[in-house]
mmCIF file of C-alpha atoms in Angstrom:
data_model
loop_
_atom_site.group_PDB
_atom_site.id
_atom_site.type_symbol
_atom_site.label_atom_id
_atom_site.label_comp_id
_atom_site.label_asym_id
_atom_site.label_seq_id
_atom_site.Cartn_x
_atom_site.Cartn_y
_atom_site.Cartn_z
ATOM 1 C CA MET A 122 -0.008 -0.017 -0.015
ATOM 2 C CA LYS A 123 1.278 3.405 -0.872
ATOM 3 C CA THR A 124 1.338 5.608 2.180
ATOM 4 C CA PHE A 125 3.620 8.576 1.252
ATOM 5 C CA TRP A 126 5.391 8.863 -2.032
ATOM 6 C CA LEU A 127 7.102 11.458 -4.226
ATOM 7 C CA ASP A 128 5.658 12.895 -7.257
ATOM 8 C CA ARG A 129 8.547 12.338 -9.646
ATOM 9 C CA ASP A 130 7.813 15.729 -11.328
ATOM 10 C CA HIS A 131 10.620 16.976 -9.184
ATOM 11 C CA ASP A 132 11.175 20.002 -11.405
ATOM 12 C CA ARG A 133 8.410 21.998 -9.620
ATOM 13 C CA TYR A 134 9.872 21.200 -6.275
ATOM 14 C CA HIS A 135 13.435 21.877 -7.385
ATOM 15 C CA ALA A 136 12.365 25.292 -8.793
ATOM 16 C CA LEU A 137 10.497 26.152 -5.608
ATOM 17 C CA VAL A 138 13.557 25.376 -3.373
ATOM 18 C CA LEU A 139 15.798 27.399 -5.679
ATOM 19 C CA ALA A 140 13.387 30.362 -5.431
ATOM 20 C CA ALA A 141 12.890 29.872 -1.612
ATOM 21 C CA GLN A 142 16.531 29.804 -0.505
ATOM 22 C CA HIS A 143 15.642 32.291 2.188
ATOM 23 C CA ALA A 144 13.347 29.728 3.858
ATOM 24 C CA PHE A 145 16.513 27.670 4.717
ATOM 25 C CA ALA A 146 18.453 30.588 6.152
ATOM 26 C CA ASP A 147 18.049 29.548 9.809
ATOM 27 C CA ALA A 148 18.881 25.892 9.119
ATOM 28 C CA LEU A 149 22.009 26.248 7.046
ATOM 29 C CA GLY A 150 25.145 25.291 8.971
ATOM 30 C CA ASP A 151 23.088 23.802 11.893
ATOM 31 C CA ILE A 152 24.841 20.843 13.602
ATOM 32 C CA ALA A 153 21.541 18.935 13.499
ATOM 33 C CA PRO A 154 19.658 18.075 10.296
ATOM 34 C CA VAL A 155 16.305 18.625 11.834
ATOM 35 C CA GLU A 156 15.390 22.161 10.981
ATOM 36 C CA PHE A 157 16.701 21.744 7.443
ATOM 37 C CA ALA A 158 14.603 18.633 6.985
ATOM 38 C CA CYS A 159 11.504 20.291 8.413
ATOM 39 C CA THR A 160 11.884 23.235 5.927
ATOM 40 C CA ALA A 161 12.417 20.809 3.101
ATOM 41 C CA TRP A 162 9.236 18.977 4.045
ATOM 42 C CA THR A 163 7.210 22.193 4.468
ATOM 43 C CA LEU A 164 8.186 23.319 0.923
ATOM 44 C CA ALA A 165 7.361 19.793 -0.532
ATOM 45 C CA THR A 166 3.734 19.706 0.853
ATOM 46 C CA PRO A 167 0.659 21.849 0.389
ATOM 47 C CA PRO A 168 0.041 24.643 0.727
ATOM 48 C CA ALA A 169 3.618 25.622 -0.212
ATOM 49 C CA LEU A 170 3.435 23.383 -3.209
ATOM 50 C CA ASP A 171 0.033 22.285 -4.519
ATOM 51 C CA PRO A 172 -0.168 19.606 -5.664
ATOM 52 C CA GLY A 173 2.660 18.595 -3.413
ATOM 53 C CA TYR A 174 5.965 17.004 -4.414
ATOM 54 C CA VAL A 175 5.068 14.687 -1.552
ATOM 55 C CA ARG A 176 1.708 12.770 -2.158
ATOM 56 C CA TRP A 177 -0.058 10.619 0.420
ATOM 57 C CA HIS A 178 -2.770 8.085 1.029
ATOM 58 C CA ARG A 179 -6.318 9.321 0.804
ATOM 59 C CA ARG A 180 -6.859 9.053 4.577
ATOM 60 C CA VAL A 181 -4.030 11.444 5.279
ATOM 61 C CA LEU A 182 -5.408 14.911 5.907
ATOM 62 C CA SER A 183 -2.140 16.509 6.826
ATOM 63 C CA ALA A 184 1.403 15.641 7.574
ATOM 64 C CA ALA A 185 3.966 17.906 9.185
ATOM 65 C CA CYS A 186 7.462 17.563 10.473
ATOM 66 C CA THR A 187 8.663 19.866 13.323
ATOM 67 C CA ARG A 188 11.614 20.220 15.630
ATOM 68 C CA ASN A 189 10.686 19.069 19.169
ATOM 69 C CA PRO A 190 11.281 21.895 21.589
ATOM 70 C CA PHE A 191 11.975 19.503 24.396
ATOM 71 C CA ASP A 192 15.000 17.745 22.889
ATOM 72 C CA GLY A 193 15.548 19.152 19.414
ATOM 73 C CA GLY A 194 14.456 15.924 17.774
ATOM 74 C CA LEU A 195 12.349 15.425 14.749
ATOM 75 C CA THR A 196 8.530 15.026 15.420
ATOM 76 C CA ALA A 197 5.879 13.943 12.890
ATOM 77 C CA ARG A 198 2.325 15.143 13.252
ATOM 78 C CA VAL A 199 -0.017 13.360 10.945
ATOM 79 C CA GLU A 200 -3.849 13.656 10.941
ATOM 80 C CA LEU A 201 -5.769 10.653 9.559
ATOM 81 C CA VAL A 202 -9.385 10.058 8.591
ATOM 82 C CA SER A 203 -10.870 7.389 10.795
ATOM 83 C CA SER A 204 -14.008 5.425 11.297
ATOM 84 C CA LEU A 205 -16.238 6.449 14.144
ATOM 85 C CA PRO A 206 -15.224 4.910 17.453
ATOM 86 C CA ALA A 207 -17.039 1.714 18.522
ATOM 87 C CA GLU A 208 -18.770 3.576 21.341
ATOM 88 C CA LEU A 209 -20.748 5.571 18.703
ATOM 89 C CA THR A 210 -21.446 2.735 16.271
ATOM 90 C CA SER A 211 -22.659 0.069 18.897
ATOM 91 C CA THR A 212 -26.004 1.805 18.926
ATOM 92 C CA ARG A 213 -27.561 4.616 16.807
ATOM 93 C CA ALA A 214 -29.719 5.984 19.612
ATOM 94 C CA TRP A 215 -27.946 9.340 19.323
ATOM 95 C CA TRP A 216 -28.524 9.409 15.572
ATOM 96 C CA ARG A 217 -32.291 10.183 16.031
ATOM 97 C CA ASP A 218 -33.011 10.696 12.331
ATOM 98 C CA ARG A 219 -31.069 13.941 12.142
ATOM 99 C CA GLY A 220 -29.382 12.936 8.894
ATOM 100 C CA TRP A 221 -25.925 12.761 10.251
ATOM 101 C CA ARG A 222 -23.151 12.511 7.699
ATOM 102 C CA GLY A 223 -19.543 11.315 7.911
ATOM 103 C CA TRP A 224 -16.656 12.110 5.713
ATOM 104 C CA PRO A 225 -17.619 13.296 2.211
ATOM 105 C CA GLU A 226 -15.571 11.782 -0.625
ATOM 106 C CA LEU A 227 -14.768 13.428 -3.922
ATOM 107 C CA PHE A 228 -13.227 11.098 -6.506
ATOM 108 C CA GLY A 229 -12.241 8.686 -3.739
ATOM 109 C CA GLN A 230 -10.494 11.327 -1.632
ATOM 110 C CA PHE A 231 -11.794 12.303 1.778
ATOM 111 C CA VAL A 232 -12.670 16.020 1.930
ATOM 112 C CA GLN A 233 -14.110 18.487 4.370
ATOM 113 C CA PRO A 234 -17.883 19.093 3.994
ATOM 114 C CA THR A 235 -18.697 22.328 2.255
ATOM 115 C CA ASP A 236 -20.551 25.089 4.006
ATOM 116 C CA ARG A 237 -23.638 24.064 2.022
ATOM 117 C CA ASP A 238 -23.414 20.559 3.257
ATOM 118 C CA VAL A 239 -23.040 21.673 6.895
ATOM 119 C CA SER A 240 -25.961 23.999 6.450
ATOM 120 C CA ARG A 241 -28.146 21.006 5.515
ATOM 121 C CA ASN A 242 -26.966 18.171 7.759
ATOM 122 C CA PRO A 243 -25.003 17.645 10.797
ATOM 123 C CA HIS A 244 -21.590 16.090 10.260
ATOM 124 C CA LEU A 245 -19.480 13.919 12.506
ATOM 125 C CA ARG A 246 -15.998 13.072 11.246
ATOM 126 C CA ALA A 247 -13.509 11.147 13.231
ATOM 127 C CA THR A 248 -9.777 11.718 12.919
ATOM 128 C CA LEU A 249 -6.665 10.314 14.489
ATOM 129 C CA LEU A 250 -3.664 12.434 15.373
ATOM 130 C CA VAL A 251 -0.310 10.696 15.197
ATOM 131 C CA GLU A 252 2.501 12.513 17.030
ATOM 132 C CA ALA A 253 5.715 10.533 16.918
ATOM 133 C CA PRO A 254 9.458 11.042 16.959
ATOM 134 C CA LEU A 255 11.206 10.174 13.644
ATOM 135 C CA PRO A 256 14.811 8.869 13.445
ATOM 136 C CA LEU A 257 17.475 11.170 12.108
ATOM 137 C CA ASP A 258 19.330 8.267 10.362
ATOM 138 C CA GLY A 259 19.764 8.963 6.726
ATOM 139 C CA LEU A 260 18.932 12.598 6.768
ATOM 140 C CA PRO A 261 21.505 14.655 4.977
ATOM 141 C CA ALA A 262 23.509 17.189 6.986
ATOM 142 C CA ALA A 263 22.304 20.750 6.741
ATOM 143 C CA PRO A 264 24.318 22.415 4.058
ATOM 144 C CA GLU A 265 26.799 25.216 5.069
ATOM 145 C CA PRO A 266 25.599 28.810 4.617
ATOM 146 C CA THR A 267 28.066 29.049 1.758
ATOM 147 C CA ALA A 268 26.526 26.162 -0.172
ATOM 148 C CA SER A 269 25.233 26.757 -3.658
ATOM 149 C CA PRO A 270 21.476 26.942 -4.263
ATOM 150 C CA GLU A 271 21.854 23.707 -6.315
ATOM 151 C CA ASP A 272 23.517 21.913 -3.325
ATOM 152 C CA VAL A 273 20.736 23.155 -1.031
ATOM 153 C CA ALA A 274 18.073 21.785 -3.458
ATOM 154 C CA ALA A 275 19.780 18.401 -3.749
ATOM 155 C CA SER A 276 20.023 18.069 0.041
ATOM 156 C CA ALA A 277 16.318 19.179 0.398
ATOM 157 C CA GLU A 278 15.314 16.395 -2.110
ATOM 158 C CA ARG A 279 17.390 13.831 -0.131
ATOM 159 C CA ALA A 280 15.879 14.945 3.099
ATOM 160 C CA VAL A 281 12.356 14.726 1.791
ATOM 161 C CA THR A 282 13.014 11.238 0.376
ATOM 162 C CA VAL A 283 14.232 10.077 3.836
ATOM 163 C CA LEU A 284 11.110 11.594 5.528
ATOM 164 C CA VAL A 285 8.796 9.898 3.038
ATOM 165 C CA ARG A 286 10.317 6.567 3.925
ATOM 166 C CA ASP A 287 10.200 7.112 7.584
ATOM 167 C CA LEU A 288 6.616 8.468 7.636
ATOM 168 C CA SER A 289 5.472 5.503 5.494
ATOM 169 C CA ASP A 290 7.092 3.082 7.942
ATOM 170 C CA LEU A 291 5.349 4.900 10.859
ATOM 171 C CA VAL A 292 1.894 5.402 9.407
ATOM 172 C CA GLY A 293 1.574 2.577 6.861
ATOM 173 C CA PRO A 294 0.456 -0.111 9.384
ATOM 174 C CA LEU A 295 -2.160 2.224 10.834
ATOM 175 C CA LEU A 296 -3.627 2.995 7.295
ATOM 176 C CA GLN A 297 -3.602 -0.694 6.475
ATOM 177 C CA GLN A 298 -5.615 -1.428 9.563
ATOM 178 C CA LEU A 299 -8.018 1.453 8.948
ATOM 179 C CA ASP A 300 -8.613 0.308 5.296
ATOM 180 C CA THR A 301 -9.291 -3.248 6.364
ATOM 181 C CA SER A 302 -11.660 -2.198 9.148
ATOM 182 C CA ARG A 303 -15.238 -1.214 8.723
ATOM 183 C CA ALA A 304 -16.101 1.595 6.300
ATOM 184 C CA VAL A 305 -15.936 5.277 7.358
ATOM 185 C CA THR A 306 -19.233 6.652 8.513
#
């Protein structure tokens, strides 16, 4: 199952990184690769790049990488579409013919209900929030402040590739379980 993957049209991402060198200013020369990797990820995903250089499974609503203020490590924050919890599906007494709706889908992708949808029916959408440390293994060192824009772009692409691998390893089993469980309501 594809969890996170790269859109191989890397020219858009490469051009964005070259144009947004200023975004890396605080990360260049850092002894840890975390801030550089987080900036590279931010530029590779919506809204900075839409569609993103990084693509993800239809249940992934958002995926961010941040520096943990406690220890400076790398933290992933991923929001997933989920089924309603068993406590709400064991009985529908709360439902009371109000026309409750779950996650709308558009071409197989989970989407937020429109204002029009919400004006007509109540919506109850379950999500899971994954917050977890990611390993630093394989992340490229942050380039030096004197690095060429091309070197910064190449390092950013390597960092994003490593993050895609690590996030897939982390979230993939959860998505597989969600997809094999009952349908989203």
